[in-house]
C-alpha cells in the first residue's frame, strides 16, 4: 500500500458503504474500509472497527473518520484492541466532507499528518454564504 488508507465509521452500514463507494470513484488508488452499523442494526462495534483498521492498515498511515460521539469511543477502543497502531489517526472532521478531502489528499500521495490536517480543515467549510 503506497498511500494513506481510510476507515469510515458510521452508525449506519449504508452510510459507511455508500461513502466508501463514492470515495473509491474519487480515489481508486486509496484503500478504504467501511465499518458501519452493529450486527445489522444502527450503532457501532469496536471489533468491526478494529477489523476494518487492520484490513487497510498502511505503512504510510491510516485515517479513521467517524460520524457521531459513540463512534469515537468505539474507534478509540478498537485502536486499543489493535495494539494502539502508531500510524493510525482518528480525525476530528465531518464524515462526508472530511473523508472526501482525505481521499483526494491520500490519492495525491500526501503524508499522514497532511491528510489529517486537510480533512480536519473541512470543519471550516462554509456551504452557504449568508
mmCIF file of C-alpha atoms in Angstrom:
data_model
loop_
_atom_site.group_PDB
_atom_site.id
_atom_site.type_symbol
_atom_site.label_atom_id
_atom_site.label_comp_id
_atom_site.label_asym_id
_atom_site.label_seq_id
_atom_site.Cartn_x
_atom_site.Cartn_y
_atom_site.Cartn_z
ATOM 1 C CA UNK A 1 0.000 0.000 0.000
ATOM 2 C CA UNK A 2 1.601 3.201 -1.204
ATOM 3 C CA UNK A 3 -0.946 5.653 0.161
ATOM 4 C CA UNK A 4 -2.525 6.644 3.431
ATOM 5 C CA UNK A 5 -5.621 4.490 3.878
ATOM 6 C CA UNK A 6 -9.046 5.417 5.271
ATOM 7 C CA UNK A 7 -11.563 3.824 7.630
ATOM 8 C CA UNK A 8 -15.123 5.163 7.628
ATOM 9 C CA UNK A 9 -17.084 4.632 10.848
ATOM 10 C CA UNK A 10 -20.806 5.327 10.877
ATOM 11 C CA UNK A 11 -23.794 4.268 12.919
ATOM 12 C CA UNK A 12 -25.336 3.226 9.602
ATOM 13 C CA UNK A 13 -23.889 0.446 7.469
ATOM 14 C CA UNK A 14 -25.495 2.022 4.411
ATOM 15 C CA UNK A 15 -23.893 5.409 5.046
ATOM 16 C CA UNK A 16 -20.426 3.901 5.532
ATOM 17 C CA UNK A 17 -20.724 1.660 2.458
ATOM 18 C CA UNK A 18 -22.226 4.424 0.287
ATOM 19 C CA UNK A 19 -19.480 6.858 1.237
ATOM 20 C CA UNK A 20 -16.865 4.201 0.552
ATOM 21 C CA UNK A 21 -18.341 3.655 -2.918
ATOM 22 C CA UNK A 22 -18.210 7.403 -3.625
ATOM 23 C CA UNK A 23 -14.619 7.736 -2.427
ATOM 24 C CA UNK A 24 -13.434 4.713 -4.414
ATOM 25 C CA UNK A 25 -14.531 6.584 -7.544
ATOM 26 C CA UNK A 26 -12.714 9.740 -6.445
ATOM 27 C CA UNK A 27 -9.515 7.999 -5.310
ATOM 28 C CA UNK A 28 -9.343 4.471 -6.747
ATOM 29 C CA UNK A 29 -5.738 4.035 -5.583
ATOM 30 C CA UNK A 30 -6.602 4.562 -1.883
ATOM 31 C CA UNK A 31 -7.538 1.597 0.307
ATOM 32 C CA UNK A 32 -10.795 2.319 2.126
ATOM 33 C CA UNK A 33 -12.685 0.220 4.667
ATOM 34 C CA UNK A 34 -16.215 0.811 5.939
ATOM 35 C CA UNK A 35 -17.227 -0.054 9.492
ATOM 36 C CA UNK A 36 -20.877 0.826 9.729
ATOM 37 C CA UNK A 37 -23.687 -0.394 11.883
ATOM 38 C CA UNK A 38 -23.696 -3.002 14.604
ATOM 39 C CA UNK A 39 -24.724 -6.507 13.557
ATOM 40 C CA UNK A 40 -27.341 -5.269 11.110
ATOM 41 C CA UNK A 41 -28.647 -2.570 13.433
ATOM 42 C CA UNK A 42 -27.862 1.106 13.960
ATOM 43 C CA UNK A 43 -24.749 1.619 16.085
ATOM 44 C CA UNK A 44 -21.037 0.982 16.019
ATOM 45 C CA UNK A 45 -18.966 -2.005 17.027
ATOM 46 C CA UNK A 46 -15.357 -1.759 18.242
ATOM 47 C CA UNK A 47 -14.471 -5.227 16.915
ATOM 48 C CA UNK A 48 -15.855 -4.347 13.473
ATOM 49 C CA UNK A 49 -13.853 -1.106 13.504
ATOM 50 C CA UNK A 50 -10.700 -2.948 14.586
ATOM 51 C CA UNK A 51 -11.122 -5.424 11.712
ATOM 52 C CA UNK A 52 -11.619 -2.535 9.279
ATOM 53 C CA UNK A 53 -8.466 -0.792 10.502
ATOM 54 C CA UNK A 54 -6.418 -3.958 10.227
ATOM 55 C CA UNK A 55 -7.790 -4.709 6.740
ATOM 56 C CA UNK A 56 -6.391 -1.477 5.252
ATOM 57 C CA UNK A 57 -3.615 -0.559 7.697
ATOM 58 C CA UNK A 58 -0.849 1.033 5.667
ATOM 59 C CA UNK A 59 2.797 1.710 6.406
ATOM 60 C CA UNK A 60 2.024 5.259 5.226
ATOM 61 C CA UNK A 61 -0.700 5.527 7.872
ATOM 62 C CA UNK A 62 -4.442 5.220 8.266
ATOM 63 C CA UNK A 63 -7.041 7.890 8.965
ATOM 64 C CA UNK A 64 -10.228 6.949 10.809
ATOM 65 C CA UNK A 65 -13.242 9.218 10.280
ATOM 66 C CA UNK A 66 -16.465 8.872 12.274
ATOM 67 C CA UNK A 67 -19.970 10.295 12.370
ATOM 68 C CA UNK A 68 -21.171 10.668 15.986
ATOM 69 C CA UNK A 69 -19.772 10.651 19.538
ATOM 70 C CA UNK A 70 -20.134 6.986 20.442
ATOM 71 C CA UNK A 71 -18.416 6.079 17.175
ATOM 72 C CA UNK A 72 -15.374 7.926 18.525
ATOM 73 C CA UNK A 73 -15.469 5.879 21.734
ATOM 74 C CA UNK A 74 -15.606 2.628 19.768
ATOM 75 C CA UNK A 75 -12.860 3.785 17.387
ATOM 76 C CA UNK A 76 -10.619 4.558 20.372
ATOM 77 C CA UNK A 77 -11.423 1.151 21.875
ATOM 78 C CA UNK A 78 -10.700 -0.506 18.512
ATOM 79 C CA UNK A 79 -7.275 1.158 18.431
ATOM 80 C CA UNK A 80 -6.516 -0.141 21.915
ATOM 81 C CA UNK A 81 -7.633 -3.643 20.901
ATOM 82 C CA UNK A 82 -5.405 -3.421 17.811
ATOM 83 C CA UNK A 83 -2.400 -2.639 19.973
ATOM 84 C CA UNK A 84 -2.556 1.147 19.588
ATOM 85 C CA UNK A 85 -1.312 1.198 15.996
ATOM 86 C CA UNK A 86 1.221 4.006 15.817
ATOM 87 C CA UNK A 87 0.378 5.180 12.306
ATOM 88 C CA UNK A 88 -3.405 5.389 12.825
ATOM 89 C CA UNK A 89 -5.031 8.764 13.453
ATOM 90 C CA UNK A 90 -8.632 9.455 14.363
ATOM 91 C CA UNK A 91 -9.597 12.674 12.593
ATOM 92 C CA UNK A 92 -11.825 15.334 14.128
ATOM 93 C CA UNK A 93 -13.602 16.046 10.856
ATOM 94 C CA UNK A 94 -17.081 15.930 9.362
ATOM 95 C CA UNK A 95 -17.544 12.446 7.969
ATOM 96 C CA UNK A 96 -18.552 13.160 4.375
ATOM 97 C CA UNK A 97 -16.573 16.309 3.602
ATOM 98 C CA UNK A 98 -13.590 15.199 5.670
ATOM 99 C CA UNK A 99 -13.474 11.757 4.075
ATOM 100 C CA UNK A 100 -13.741 13.255 0.583
ATOM 101 C CA UNK A 101 -10.827 15.607 1.240
ATOM 102 C CA UNK A 102 -8.833 12.817 2.926
ATOM 103 C CA UNK A 103 -9.346 10.541 -0.082
ATOM 104 C CA UNK A 104 -8.174 13.229 -2.504
ATOM 105 C CA UNK A 105 -5.124 14.096 -0.394
ATOM 106 C CA UNK A 106 -4.224 10.448 0.179
ATOM 107 C CA UNK A 107 -4.654 9.758 -3.528
ATOM 108 C CA UNK A 108 -2.144 12.513 -4.247
ATOM 109 C CA UNK A 109 0.358 10.678 -2.048
ATOM 110 C CA UNK A 110 0.341 13.184 0.804
ATOM 111 C CA UNK A 111 1.793 12.020 4.146
ATOM 112 C CA UNK A 112 -0.418 11.042 7.080
ATOM 113 C CA UNK A 113 -0.235 14.312 9.022
ATOM 114 C CA UNK A 114 -1.082 16.384 5.924
ATOM 115 C CA UNK A 115 -4.072 14.155 5.160
ATOM 116 C CA UNK A 116 -5.315 14.540 8.748
ATOM 117 C CA UNK A 117 -4.836 18.323 8.734
ATOM 118 C CA UNK A 118 -6.607 18.689 5.393
ATOM 119 C CA UNK A 119 -9.632 16.645 6.378
ATOM 120 C CA UNK A 120 -9.900 18.351 9.768
ATOM 121 C CA UNK A 121 -9.908 21.712 7.986
ATOM 122 C CA UNK A 122 -13.224 20.625 6.436
ATOM 123 C CA UNK A 123 -14.860 21.798 9.672
ATOM 124 C CA UNK A 124 -14.346 25.346 8.373
ATOM 125 C CA UNK A 125 -16.093 24.837 5.023
ATOM 126 C CA UNK A 126 -18.956 27.250 4.529
ATOM 127 C CA UNK A 127 -21.537 25.700 2.214
ATOM 128 C CA UNK A 128 -23.930 28.642 2.028
ATOM 129 C CA UNK A 129 -22.896 32.270 2.355
ATOM 130 C CA UNK A 130 -25.467 34.205 4.364
#
